[in-house]
Coordinates of C-alpha atoms and ligand atoms in Angstrom, one line a residue:
Chain C
M1 CA -81.5 -54.9 -84.3
A2 CA -78.7 -54.0 -82.0
N3 CA -78.9 -55.0 -78.6
L4 CA -79.3 -52.6 -75.7
V5 CA -78.8 -54.9 -72.8
E6 CA -76.9 -58.3 -72.8
I7 CA -77.1 -60.3 -69.9
R8 CA -74.5 -63.4 -70.0
N9 CA -74.7 -66.2 -67.2
V10 CA -75.9 -63.9 -64.3
S11 CA -76.4 -65.4 -61.1
K12 CA -77.4 -63.6 -57.8
V13 CA -77.2 -64.9 -54.4
Y14 CA -78.3 -63.0 -51.3
E15 CA -76.8 -64.0 -48.0
R16 CA -79.2 -64.2 -45.2
G17 CA -77.0 -64.4 -42.2
K18 CA -75.2 -67.7 -42.7
Q19 CA -77.6 -69.0 -45.3
K20 CA -77.3 -68.5 -49.0
V21 CA -80.1 -68.1 -51.4
E22 CA -79.7 -67.8 -54.9
V23 CA -82.3 -66.0 -56.5
L24 CA -81.4 -65.9 -60.1
H25 CA -79.7 -68.9 -62.0
H26 CA -77.5 -68.2 -64.9
I27 CA -79.7 -66.1 -66.9
E28 CA -79.1 -65.4 -70.5
L29 CA -80.8 -62.6 -72.0
D30 CA -80.7 -60.0 -74.8
I31 CA -82.9 -57.0 -74.8
A32 CA -82.7 -55.4 -78.3
K33 CA -82.6 -51.5 -78.8
G34 CA -86.2 -50.2 -78.8
D35 CA -87.8 -53.2 -77.2
F36 CA -90.7 -53.2 -75.1
L37 CA -90.2 -56.2 -72.7
A38 CA -92.8 -57.3 -70.3
L39 CA -91.3 -59.6 -67.4
M40 CA -93.7 -61.6 -65.5
G41 CA -93.7 -64.4 -63.1
P42 CA -94.9 -65.4 -59.5
S43 CA -94.1 -63.7 -56.5
G44 CA -90.5 -64.1 -55.3
S45 CA -89.4 -65.6 -58.5
G46 CA -86.6 -62.6 -58.9
K47 CA -88.3 -60.3 -61.1
T48 CA -87.5 -57.1 -59.1
T49 CA -83.7 -58.5 -58.5
L50 CA -83.3 -59.0 -62.3
L51 CA -84.7 -55.6 -63.0
N52 CA -82.5 -54.0 -60.1
L53 CA -79.4 -55.8 -62.1
I54 CA -80.5 -54.3 -65.3
G55 CA -80.9 -50.9 -63.7
G56 CA -77.4 -50.9 -62.2
L57 CA -79.2 -50.8 -58.5
D58 CA -77.4 -53.8 -57.8
S59 CA -74.5 -56.0 -59.1
P60 CA -74.4 -59.7 -59.7
T61 CA -72.9 -62.3 -57.7
D62 CA -71.7 -64.1 -61.1
G63 CA -71.8 -63.4 -64.8
S64 CA -71.8 -60.2 -66.8
I65 CA -74.2 -57.6 -67.9
S66 CA -73.6 -54.8 -70.4
V67 CA -75.9 -52.1 -71.4
G68 CA -75.5 -49.8 -74.2
G69 CA -71.9 -51.4 -74.4
E70 CA -71.0 -50.7 -70.9
R71 CA -70.0 -53.6 -68.1
I72 CA -72.0 -52.1 -65.5
D73 CA -71.4 -55.1 -63.7
R74 CA -67.6 -53.7 -63.3
L75 CA -68.7 -50.3 -62.2
G76 CA -68.4 -49.1 -59.0
E77 CA -70.6 -47.7 -56.4
G78 CA -69.9 -44.0 -57.6
A79 CA -69.5 -44.5 -61.3
L80 CA -72.9 -46.7 -61.2
A81 CA -74.5 -43.9 -59.6
K82 CA -73.3 -41.7 -62.6
W83 CA -73.9 -44.4 -64.9
R84 CA -77.7 -44.6 -63.6
S85 CA -78.1 -40.9 -63.7
E86 CA -77.2 -40.6 -67.3
H87 CA -79.0 -43.8 -68.8
V88 CA -81.8 -45.1 -66.8
G89 CA -84.9 -43.9 -65.6
F90 CA -86.9 -45.9 -62.7
I91 CA -90.5 -46.3 -62.4
F92 CA -91.8 -47.9 -59.2
Q93 CA -95.0 -49.6 -58.0
F94 CA -95.4 -46.7 -55.3
Y95 CA -94.3 -43.9 -57.5
N96 CA -91.9 -42.8 -55.1
L97 CA -92.0 -39.1 -55.4
L98 CA -90.5 -36.8 -52.7
P99 CA -93.8 -35.7 -50.6
M100 CA -92.3 -32.4 -49.9
L101 CA -91.7 -31.2 -53.3
S102 CA -94.0 -30.0 -55.9
A103 CA -94.5 -32.0 -59.2
Q104 CA -92.1 -29.7 -60.9
K105 CA -89.4 -29.9 -58.5
N106 CA -89.7 -33.7 -58.4
V107 CA -89.2 -33.9 -62.0
E108 CA -86.5 -31.7 -61.9
L109 CA -84.5 -33.9 -59.2
P110 CA -82.3 -35.6 -61.8
L111 CA -81.3 -32.6 -63.6
L112 CA -79.8 -31.4 -60.4
L113 CA -77.1 -34.0 -61.3
T114 CA -76.3 -32.4 -64.7
N115 CA -74.8 -29.0 -65.1
L116 CA -77.8 -27.3 -66.6
S117 CA -78.4 -23.9 -65.5
A118 CA -81.7 -23.5 -63.2
A119 CA -83.8 -22.0 -66.2
Q120 CA -82.9 -24.9 -68.4
R121 CA -83.7 -27.3 -65.8
R122 CA -87.1 -25.7 -65.3
K123 CA -87.8 -25.7 -68.9
N124 CA -86.7 -29.4 -69.5
A125 CA -89.1 -30.4 -66.7
S126 CA -92.0 -28.4 -67.9
I127 CA -91.5 -30.3 -71.2
A128 CA -91.4 -33.6 -69.5
L129 CA -94.9 -32.9 -67.4
Q130 CA -96.1 -31.6 -70.8
L131 CA -95.6 -35.0 -72.4
V132 CA -97.2 -36.6 -69.7
G133 CA -100.3 -34.4 -69.8
L134 CA -99.7 -32.7 -66.4
A135 CA -98.3 -29.3 -67.3
E136 CA -100.9 -27.6 -65.1
R137 CA -100.4 -29.9 -62.1
A138 CA -96.6 -28.6 -62.0
A139 CA -97.2 -26.9 -58.7
H140 CA -99.0 -29.8 -56.8
K141 CA -97.4 -31.7 -54.2
P142 CA -97.8 -35.6 -54.7
T143 CA -100.5 -35.8 -51.9
E144 CA -102.6 -33.6 -54.0
L145 CA -102.5 -35.7 -56.9
S146 CA -104.5 -39.1 -57.7
G147 CA -102.6 -42.2 -58.0
G148 CA -102.4 -42.1 -61.7
Q149 CA -101.4 -38.6 -62.0
Q150 CA -98.4 -39.2 -59.4
Q151 CA -97.4 -42.3 -61.6
R152 CA -97.1 -39.8 -64.6
V153 CA -95.0 -37.5 -62.6
A154 CA -92.9 -40.1 -61.9
I155 CA -92.6 -41.0 -65.4
A156 CA -92.0 -37.5 -66.3
R157 CA -89.0 -37.6 -63.6
A158 CA -87.8 -40.9 -65.5
I159 CA -87.7 -39.3 -68.9
V160 CA -86.4 -36.0 -68.1
S161 CA -82.8 -36.5 -68.6
D162 CA -83.5 -38.6 -71.7
P163 CA -82.2 -41.9 -70.8
D164 CA -82.0 -44.8 -73.1
L165 CA -83.5 -47.3 -70.8
L166 CA -86.7 -47.2 -68.8
V167 CA -87.1 -49.9 -66.2
C168 CA -90.6 -50.3 -64.1
D169 CA -91.1 -52.2 -61.5
E170 CA -95.3 -53.0 -61.6
P171 CA -96.1 -49.6 -62.7
T172 CA -99.5 -50.2 -62.6
G173 CA -99.9 -52.4 -59.7
D174 CA -101.3 -49.8 -57.5
L175 CA -103.6 -48.3 -59.9
D176 CA -107.2 -48.7 -61.0
R177 CA -108.0 -49.8 -64.4
Q178 CA -108.6 -46.6 -66.3
S179 CA -105.4 -44.9 -64.6
A180 CA -103.4 -48.0 -65.6
E181 CA -104.3 -47.9 -69.1
D182 CA -103.3 -44.1 -69.1
V183 CA -100.2 -45.0 -67.8
L184 CA -99.6 -48.1 -70.2
G185 CA -100.6 -45.9 -73.0
L186 CA -97.9 -43.3 -72.1
L187 CA -95.2 -46.1 -71.7
Q188 CA -96.3 -47.5 -75.1
T189 CA -96.1 -44.0 -76.7
L190 CA -92.6 -43.3 -75.1
N191 CA -91.5 -46.6 -76.6
R192 CA -92.9 -46.3 -80.2
E193 CA -92.4 -42.6 -80.7
H194 CA -89.6 -41.6 -78.5
G195 CA -87.6 -45.0 -79.1
K196 CA -87.1 -45.7 -75.3
T197 CA -86.3 -49.5 -74.5
I198 CA -88.4 -50.3 -71.8
I199 CA -88.5 -53.5 -69.4
M200 CA -91.6 -53.7 -67.3
V201 CA -92.3 -56.1 -64.5
T202 CA -95.8 -56.9 -64.1
H203 CA -98.3 -59.3 -62.7
D204 CA -101.1 -58.0 -64.9
P205 CA -101.6 -60.1 -68.2
K206 CA -103.6 -57.3 -69.6
A207 CA -100.7 -54.6 -68.8
A208 CA -98.4 -57.4 -70.4
E209 CA -100.3 -56.9 -73.7
Y210 CA -99.1 -53.4 -74.1
A211 CA -95.5 -54.7 -74.2
S212 CA -94.0 -56.3 -77.6
H213 CA -93.1 -59.3 -76.1
T214 CA -93.0 -61.1 -72.5
L215 CA -90.5 -63.2 -70.7
H216 CA -91.5 -65.5 -67.7
L217 CA -89.4 -65.9 -64.6
D218 CA -89.9 -68.9 -62.5
K219 CA -87.7 -69.7 -59.5
G220 CA -84.8 -67.6 -60.8
T221 CA -85.0 -69.2 -64.2
L222 CA -86.2 -67.9 -67.6
V223 CA -88.8 -70.3 -68.8
E224 CA -90.4 -69.1 -71.9
Q225 CA -90.7 -66.5 -74.4
Q226 CA -93.8 -65.3 -75.8
G227 CA -94.2 -63.3 -79.3
L228 CA -97.2 -61.7 -77.4
R229 CA -98.1 -58.4 -79.2
A230 CA -100.6 -55.6 -78.5
E231 CA -103.0 -55.3 -81.4
G232 CA -101.3 -53.5 -84.2
Chain T
M1 CA -76.4 -24.3 -53.8
K2 CA -79.0 -26.0 -56.0
Y3 CA -79.6 -28.5 -53.3
L4 CA -80.4 -26.0 -50.8
H5 CA -84.2 -26.4 -51.5
L6 CA -83.9 -30.1 -51.2
I7 CA -82.0 -30.0 -47.7
W8 CA -84.7 -27.1 -46.8
A9 CA -87.6 -29.4 -47.6
A10 CA -86.4 -32.2 -46.0
L11 CA -85.7 -30.3 -42.8
F12 CA -89.2 -29.0 -42.8
R13 CA -90.7 -32.1 -43.6
R14 CA -92.0 -32.4 -40.2
K15 CA -92.6 -29.0 -39.4
T16 CA -93.6 -29.3 -35.4
R17 CA -90.7 -31.5 -34.7
T18 CA -88.4 -29.2 -36.4
I19 CA -89.6 -26.2 -34.7
L20 CA -89.4 -27.6 -31.3
T21 CA -85.8 -28.8 -32.2
L22 CA -85.0 -25.1 -33.3
L23 CA -86.9 -23.7 -29.9
S24 CA -84.6 -25.7 -27.9
I25 CA -81.3 -24.7 -30.2
I26 CA -82.3 -21.1 -30.0
M27 CA -82.9 -21.3 -26.0
A28 CA -79.2 -23.1 -26.0
F29 CA -77.6 -20.4 -27.9
L30 CA -79.3 -17.6 -26.0
L31 CA -77.7 -19.1 -22.9
F32 CA -74.5 -19.4 -24.6
G33 CA -74.6 -15.9 -25.9
L34 CA -75.8 -14.2 -22.4
L35 CA -73.2 -16.6 -20.2
D36 CA -70.4 -15.9 -22.9
A37 CA -71.0 -12.0 -22.6
V38 CA -70.6 -12.4 -18.9
R39 CA -67.3 -14.5 -19.4
V40 CA -65.8 -12.2 -22.0
S41 CA -66.7 -8.8 -20.1
F42 CA -64.9 -10.4 -16.6
A43 CA -61.7 -11.6 -19.0
E44 CA -61.7 -7.9 -20.5
A45 CA -62.3 -6.0 -17.2
G46 CA -59.4 -4.0 -16.7
Q47 CA -57.9 -4.5 -20.0
S48 CA -57.4 -0.8 -20.9
A49 CA -54.7 0.4 -23.1
N50 CA -52.2 1.4 -20.5
G51 CA -53.0 -1.9 -18.3
A52 CA -49.4 -3.4 -18.9
E53 CA -47.6 -0.5 -17.8
R54 CA -49.2 -0.5 -14.4
L55 CA -48.6 -2.5 -11.5
Q56 CA -51.3 -3.3 -8.6
T57 CA -49.8 -4.0 -5.2
G58 CA -52.0 -5.7 -3.0
A59 CA -51.6 -7.6 0.5
K60 CA -50.4 -11.2 -0.4
L61 CA -52.8 -12.9 1.9
S62 CA -55.9 -11.4 0.7
F63 CA -57.2 -8.5 -1.3
I64 CA -59.1 -7.1 1.7
Q65 CA -56.2 -6.8 4.0
P66 CA -55.4 -3.2 4.0
L67 CA -51.5 -2.1 3.8
P68 CA -49.4 0.8 5.5
K69 CA -49.8 4.6 3.9
S70 CA -46.3 4.7 4.3
L71 CA -45.5 2.2 1.7
Q72 CA -46.3 5.1 -1.0
Q73 CA -43.0 6.9 -0.7
R74 CA -41.0 3.7 -0.6
I75 CA -42.5 2.1 -3.7
A76 CA -42.0 5.6 -5.5
Q77 CA -38.3 5.6 -4.7
V78 CA -38.0 2.2 -6.5
P79 CA -36.1 2.7 -9.9
G80 CA -38.3 3.0 -12.9
V81 CA -41.3 4.0 -10.9
K82 CA -43.3 6.9 -12.5
D83 CA -46.0 7.4 -10.0
V84 CA -47.9 5.6 -7.3
A85 CA -51.4 6.1 -6.5
H86 CA -53.5 4.4 -4.0
A87 CA -57.2 3.3 -3.5
N88 CA -59.4 1.5 -1.1
W89 CA -62.6 -0.4 -1.5
F90 CA -65.5 2.0 -0.3
G91 CA -68.4 -0.3 -1.4
G92 CA -71.3 2.6 -2.4
A93 CA -74.8 1.5 -2.9
Y94 CA -77.3 4.0 -4.1
Q95 CA -80.6 4.0 -2.8
D96 CA -81.2 0.4 -2.5
P97 CA -78.3 -1.7 -0.9
H98 CA -78.6 -4.2 -3.6
N99 CA -77.9 -1.5 -6.3
Q100 CA -74.1 -1.8 -5.9
I101 CA -72.0 0.7 -7.6
F102 CA -68.2 0.4 -7.5
T103 CA -66.8 3.3 -5.5
F104 CA -63.2 3.9 -4.6
A105 CA -61.6 6.3 -2.2
V106 CA -58.5 7.5 -3.9
S107 CA -55.2 9.4 -3.4
D108 CA -55.0 12.7 -5.1
N109 CA -52.7 11.4 -7.7
Y110 CA -55.1 8.5 -8.8
L111 CA -56.2 10.0 -12.2
D112 CA -52.7 10.6 -13.3
V113 CA -51.9 7.0 -13.4
Y114 CA -54.8 6.4 -15.7
P115 CA -54.1 9.0 -18.5
E116 CA -56.8 7.2 -20.6
V117 CA -59.7 8.5 -17.9
E118 CA -60.6 12.0 -19.3
V119 CA -62.0 14.6 -16.9
D120 CA -62.3 18.2 -18.0
P121 CA -59.5 20.3 -16.3
A122 CA -62.2 22.6 -14.7
E123 CA -63.8 19.8 -13.0
R124 CA -60.5 18.0 -11.9
K125 CA -59.6 21.1 -10.4
A126 CA -63.0 21.3 -8.5
F127 CA -62.7 17.7 -7.7
D128 CA -59.1 18.7 -6.1
A129 CA -60.9 21.5 -4.1
T130 CA -64.0 19.9 -2.8
A131 CA -63.4 17.7 0.2
D132 CA -66.9 15.9 -0.2
G133 CA -66.4 16.0 -4.2
V134 CA -67.0 12.9 -6.3
L135 CA -66.0 12.1 -10.0
V136 CA -68.7 9.8 -11.6
G137 CA -68.2 7.6 -14.8
D138 CA -69.9 8.7 -17.7
I139 CA -72.1 5.4 -17.9
L140 CA -73.2 6.1 -14.5
M141 CA -74.0 9.6 -15.3
K142 CA -76.2 8.8 -18.2
K143 CA -77.9 5.9 -16.4
Y144 CA -79.1 7.6 -13.1
N145 CA -79.4 10.9 -14.9
W146 CA -76.9 12.9 -12.4
K147 CA -75.6 16.1 -13.2
I148 CA -72.7 18.0 -12.4
G149 CA -73.6 19.8 -8.9
D150 CA -76.2 17.1 -7.8
R151 CA -75.9 15.8 -4.2
L152 CA -75.2 12.2 -4.2
P153 CA -76.1 9.9 -1.3
L154 CA -74.5 6.7 -1.1
Q155 CA -74.3 3.8 1.3
S156 CA -71.1 2.0 2.4
Q157 CA -71.4 -1.7 3.1
I158 CA -68.7 -1.5 5.5
F159 CA -67.4 2.2 6.6
P160 CA -69.6 4.2 9.1
N161 CA -68.9 8.0 9.0
K162 CA -68.1 10.4 12.2
E163 CA -71.6 9.9 13.2
G164 CA -71.4 6.2 12.9
S165 CA -74.1 6.1 10.1
K166 CA -73.1 4.4 6.8
N167 CA -75.0 6.6 4.9
W168 CA -72.4 9.0 3.4
N169 CA -73.3 12.2 1.3
F170 CA -71.0 13.3 -1.9
Q171 CA -71.2 16.0 -4.3
I172 CA -70.9 15.6 -7.8
V173 CA -68.2 17.6 -9.2
G174 CA -67.1 15.9 -12.6
T175 CA -67.8 13.1 -14.9
M176 CA -64.8 10.4 -15.8
K177 CA -64.7 9.7 -19.8
S178 CA -62.7 7.2 -21.8
K179 CA -62.8 6.4 -25.3
D180 CA -65.6 3.8 -25.7
N181 CA -66.1 3.8 -22.3
K182 CA -63.4 1.1 -22.2
A183 CA -61.8 2.2 -18.9
F184 CA -63.6 0.8 -16.0
Q185 CA -64.0 4.1 -14.1
S186 CA -66.4 5.1 -16.8
Q187 CA -68.7 2.6 -14.5
M188 CA -67.6 3.8 -11.1
I189 CA -67.3 6.5 -8.6
V190 CA -64.2 8.0 -7.0
L191 CA -63.8 9.8 -3.9
H192 CA -61.0 11.3 -1.9
W193 CA -59.2 9.2 0.2
K194 CA -58.3 11.7 2.6
T195 CA -62.0 12.4 3.3
F196 CA -62.5 8.9 3.6
D197 CA -59.8 8.2 6.2
E198 CA -60.5 11.3 8.4
T199 CA -64.4 10.7 8.2
T200 CA -64.4 6.9 9.0
P201 CA -62.9 5.9 12.5
Y202 CA -62.3 2.4 10.9
N203 CA -59.6 3.1 8.3
R204 CA -56.8 4.7 10.4
G205 CA -54.2 5.7 7.5
S206 CA -54.5 2.5 5.8
V207 CA -54.5 1.7 1.8
G208 CA -56.4 -1.0 0.2
W209 CA -54.0 -1.4 -2.9
Y210 CA -51.3 0.7 -4.6
V211 CA -51.1 1.3 -8.4
T212 CA -48.1 1.8 -9.9
R213 CA -47.1 3.3 -13.3
V214 CA -43.7 2.4 -14.6
D215 CA -41.6 4.1 -17.2
D216 CA -40.9 1.1 -19.1
V217 CA -43.4 -2.1 -19.4
N218 CA -40.2 -4.4 -20.2
E219 CA -39.2 -3.5 -16.7
S220 CA -42.3 -4.4 -15.3
D221 CA -41.2 -7.9 -13.7
R222 CA -38.1 -6.3 -12.0
I223 CA -39.9 -3.4 -10.3
A224 CA -42.8 -5.6 -9.2
K225 CA -40.3 -7.9 -7.5
A226 CA -38.4 -5.1 -6.2
I227 CA -41.9 -3.6 -4.6
D228 CA -42.5 -6.9 -3.0
A229 CA -39.3 -7.2 -1.7
I230 CA -39.8 -3.7 0.2
S231 CA -42.4 -5.5 2.7
A232 CA -40.9 -9.0 2.6
N233 CA -41.1 -10.9 6.0
S234 CA -43.3 -8.0 7.2
D235 CA -46.5 -8.6 8.5
H236 CA -48.0 -6.9 5.5
E237 CA -46.4 -8.8 3.0
T238 CA -47.4 -7.7 -0.7
K239 CA -48.0 -9.2 -4.1
T240 CA -47.5 -7.0 -7.0
Q241 CA -48.7 -7.9 -10.4
T242 CA -49.5 -6.3 -13.8
E243 CA -53.2 -4.8 -13.6
Q244 CA -54.5 -7.2 -16.1
A245 CA -53.0 -9.9 -14.1
A246 CA -54.6 -8.4 -10.9
T247 CA -57.9 -7.7 -12.0
R248 CA -58.2 -11.6 -13.4
N249 CA -57.1 -12.8 -10.1
W250 CA -59.6 -10.5 -8.1
I251 CA -62.4 -11.9 -10.3
K252 CA -60.9 -15.3 -9.6
Q253 CA -61.1 -14.8 -6.0
M254 CA -64.6 -14.2 -6.3
A255 CA -65.4 -17.4 -8.5
D256 CA -64.3 -19.0 -11.5
I257 CA -66.5 -17.5 -13.7
G258 CA -64.8 -19.0 -16.7
L259 CA -65.3 -22.5 -15.3
I260 CA -68.7 -21.9 -14.3
V261 CA -69.8 -20.7 -17.6
T262 CA -67.9 -23.5 -19.4
S263 CA -69.7 -26.1 -16.9
I264 CA -73.1 -24.8 -17.4
M265 CA -72.4 -24.7 -21.4
G266 CA -71.2 -28.1 -21.6
A267 CA -74.1 -29.4 -19.8
V268 CA -76.6 -27.4 -21.9
F269 CA -74.8 -28.6 -25.4
F270 CA -74.5 -32.0 -24.1
T271 CA -78.2 -32.0 -23.9
L272 CA -78.7 -30.1 -27.2
V273 CA -76.4 -32.9 -29.1
L274 CA -78.6 -35.7 -27.6
L275 CA -81.7 -34.0 -28.5
T276 CA -80.6 -32.8 -31.9
G277 CA -79.1 -36.0 -32.6
N278 CA -82.1 -37.6 -32.0
T279 CA -84.0 -35.5 -34.1
M280 CA -81.8 -35.9 -37.1
M281 CA -81.7 -39.9 -36.5
Q282 CA -85.7 -40.0 -36.7
A283 CA -85.6 -37.6 -39.5
V284 CA -83.2 -39.9 -41.4
R285 CA -84.7 -43.2 -40.6
E286 CA -88.1 -41.9 -41.8
R287 CA -86.8 -40.7 -45.0
T288 CA -85.1 -44.0 -45.6
N289 CA -87.3 -44.5 -48.7
E290 CA -86.7 -40.9 -50.2
L291 CA -83.0 -41.3 -49.7
A292 CA -83.2 -44.6 -51.5
V293 CA -85.0 -42.9 -54.4
L294 CA -82.3 -40.1 -54.5
K295 CA -79.7 -43.0 -54.9
T296 CA -81.5 -44.7 -57.4
I297 CA -81.8 -41.5 -59.5
G298 CA -78.0 -41.1 -59.5
F299 CA -77.2 -39.2 -56.4
S300 CA -73.9 -40.6 -55.3
S301 CA -73.3 -41.9 -51.6
R302 CA -71.1 -39.2 -50.7
K303 CA -74.1 -36.5 -52.0
V304 CA -76.4 -37.9 -49.7
L305 CA -73.7 -37.7 -46.8
G306 CA -73.3 -34.4 -47.8
M307 CA -76.7 -33.5 -48.0
V308 CA -77.9 -34.8 -44.6
L309 CA -74.6 -33.3 -43.1
A310 CA -75.9 -29.8 -44.4
E311 CA -79.3 -30.4 -43.0
S312 CA -78.1 -30.8 -39.5
V313 CA -75.5 -28.0 -39.8
L314 CA -78.4 -25.8 -41.3
L315 CA -80.7 -26.6 -38.4
L316 CA -78.3 -25.8 -35.8
L317 CA -77.2 -22.8 -37.6
L318 CA -80.8 -21.5 -37.8
G319 CA -81.3 -22.0 -34.1
G320 CA -78.0 -20.6 -33.2
L321 CA -78.4 -17.4 -35.4
V322 CA -81.8 -16.9 -34.1
G323 CA -80.5 -17.3 -30.4
L324 CA -77.6 -15.1 -31.0
A325 CA -79.7 -12.4 -32.7
L326 CA -81.7 -12.2 -29.6
V327 CA -78.6 -12.0 -27.3
S328 CA -77.7 -9.0 -29.2
L329 CA -81.1 -7.5 -28.9
I330 CA -80.8 -8.4 -24.9
G331 CA -77.3 -7.5 -25.2
A332 CA -78.2 -3.6 -25.3
A333 CA -80.3 -3.8 -22.3
L334 CA -77.8 -5.8 -20.6
P335 CA -75.4 -3.2 -19.0
A336 CA -78.2 -1.6 -17.5
M337 CA -79.5 -5.0 -16.2
S338 CA -76.2 -5.8 -14.6
G339 CA -75.6 -2.5 -12.8
G340 CA -72.9 -1.7 -14.9
M341 CA -71.1 -4.8 -14.2
I342 CA -71.2 -5.9 -17.8
N343 CA -70.4 -4.0 -20.6
G344 CA -73.0 -4.2 -23.4
A345 CA -70.3 -3.4 -26.1
H346 CA -68.8 -6.8 -25.6
V347 CA -71.9 -8.9 -26.8
G348 CA -70.5 -9.0 -30.0
A349 CA -68.0 -10.1 -32.9
K350 CA -66.5 -12.4 -30.3
S351 CA -69.5 -14.2 -28.9
W352 CA -71.0 -14.2 -32.6
G353 CA -67.8 -15.9 -33.8
L354 CA -67.6 -18.5 -31.0
G355 CA -71.2 -19.2 -31.4
V356 CA -71.7 -19.7 -35.2
A357 CA -68.2 -22.1 -34.9
L358 CA -70.4 -24.0 -32.1
A359 CA -73.4 -24.2 -34.5
V360 CA -71.3 -25.6 -37.2
V361 CA -69.3 -28.0 -35.1
I362 CA -72.3 -29.6 -33.2
G363 CA -74.3 -29.6 -36.7
V364 CA -71.3 -32.0 -38.0
V365 CA -71.2 -34.1 -34.7
V366 CA -75.0 -34.4 -34.7
G367 CA -75.2 -35.1 -38.3
A368 CA -72.4 -37.5 -38.6
V369 CA -74.0 -40.7 -37.4
P370 CA -77.4 -40.3 -39.7
A371 CA -75.7 -39.1 -42.6
I372 CA -73.4 -42.2 -42.7
R373 CA -76.2 -44.2 -42.2
A374 CA -77.9 -42.4 -45.1
M375 CA -74.4 -42.8 -47.1
R376 CA -74.2 -46.6 -46.6
L377 CA -78.0 -47.1 -47.3
N378 CA -78.8 -50.0 -49.6
I379 CA -80.8 -49.1 -52.1
V380 CA -82.4 -52.2 -53.0
D381 CA -83.1 -53.2 -49.5
A382 CA -84.1 -49.9 -48.6
L383 CA -86.5 -49.6 -51.6
A384 CA -88.1 -52.9 -50.8
G385 CA -88.3 -51.9 -47.1
R386 CA -86.1 -54.2 -45.7
Ligands
LIG1 N1 -81.8 -58.3 -50.4 C1 -82.3 -59.5 -50.3 N2 -81.9 -60.2 -49.3 C2 -82.3 -61.4 -49.1 N3 -83.3 -62.0 -49.9 C3 -83.7 -61.3 -50.9 C4 -82.9 -60.0 -51.0 N4 -83.6 -59.3 -52.3 C5 -84.7 -60.5 -52.7 N5 -84.6 -61.8 -51.9 C6 -85.5 -62.6 -51.9 O1 -85.1 -63.1 -53.7 C7 -86.2 -63.8 -53.8 C8 -86.7 -63.1 -55.3 O2 -87.1 -61.7 -54.9 P1 -87.6 -60.5 -55.7 O3 -87.9 -59.3 -54.9 O4 -86.9 -60.4 -56.8 O5 -89.1 -61.1 -56.1 P2 -90.3 -60.6 -57.3 O6 -90.4 -61.7 -58.6 O7 -90.2 -59.3 -57.7 O8 -91.2 -60.8 -56.2 P3 -92.7 -59.9 -56.3 O9 -93.5 -60.3 -57.4 O10 -93.4 -60.4 -54.8 O11 -92.1 -58.5 -56.3 C9 -87.2 -63.5 -52.8 O12 -87.5 -64.6 -52.2 C10 -86.8 -62.5 -51.8 O13 -87.2 -62.7 -50.7
LIG2 MG1 -90.9 -57.6 -57.2

């Protein structure tokens, strides 16, 4: 299978005042198209940092990252923003919906950056909400939704512009068991039936079981690879 | 404008704060509109269509120092002069001493130098024939519901009559109108100088100022110099200006309205900038996470900058437009409130234009810092709450 993500010798150094902290050391990683990868590791090991690099939110200090054949480490701020809007969907631990907007309007947000008509935006957002099972909650504000429902709205927002790649940072970290399973099931469906490549950071081994395999990060280095599979 | 709902939602994220801020903006623009109406009204006073072809001659030292009546004939002899009229300040109050109405005692040919003032020929004839007759501006007639034939008691601030009383009594014989009531005579009363001079023991044949109509506007400067040359080195040296300049000068002597208005507005808008600036700073700071999310989704830094600026401008425009709308409402009542000093018709296009421009400029100024902050926001740090 072709690789969607190719990471070569990536290091990331943060400068805190005069102190330099190397958070990632010489990471080598390929992620195949259609993969569902779980990224685990202790707190502070650099999971979020690596995810942000793959999602084009940050740039590596060293090395190269190509996603879908594009060297995103070479893109400037504006180009990177455009690239993200077209190719990546983001899912966060705390949902990060805009509190003033309805579920529908939240899902429409990424489409504002396309040249779809208002009617087309509305329609696509409705389809995405349907897909996550929240069509009847379209008019609700985030505060009127449960955590699990908010996370599903966030997933609808992440997939509405049909990106190839979904990056999820502890998407179930704030959810109860049942809601977590709903969300993980949904991600699995998106992976298996819609071909989305998913990279998910998690602390929860149960959550990692939904992925097709798991990588461990420790102190900025990938330490082992496991072929863990969810049943089936 | 597909981002409008986003900007609108951001603006009303904190309803109470936004509404309080809006109220201060509305108040500021209300004040601006009212003061600007005063300023415009003063600036435009006396700018009638024929203003440029009229010269006004007053005493050089002060506009209250009288001039000799004999000057009229000598001015009339200056080449290029079409007609010379004169007037005195009478200072009329109606009923209440505070209820001032501009009242001039004028020469018989006074109306001839103001062709833009319309008086019915029969009424003009009646005025010429009635010693205690007065002509009254159309605005005043309507305001006080006077009719031709009414007796009109007026109190002079300065001049007693033969009996030593400052209470004079006149008869309304006609109305002075003008197109759109633009001429200041629409808001004043004229009486006969002859009657005035004969009745009060205080005047003794003197004249307050002369109004000269010239044949050719381009000759105004030369004629003005020639008029002033007549009285050079006398005890009543004169200063002659075009009417527009004279009116402005006269107002300057009372107070520099423009400067006062500008200073007050400067203080008000300075406060407004600080206040709304603070609101916008707070609004952006507490939205750090949301702005980071927008950027994550793919909104470029420039777009985020634009949206925060638009939010700030929208805030100012909302407040500004409501404030100015209130001014327009009040403006309709303004002429009555100011005793005819301020012409309500002027609370209009100019104030609106200036007000809207101010709102936009203040909006940009106030939004600039928070917008740049939002633009520079680092996604990764903001998302991590750093
Ligand atoms: N912008 C930054 N400036 C300075 N240090 C940073 C920055 N971002 C991350 N770090 C540091 O890099 C290290 C890795 O951070 P990262 O957020 O990637 O960890 P993580 O594996 O996601 O941890 P957690 O499981 O707690 O989310 C931490 O020590 C963190 O303090
Ligand atoms: Mg993390």
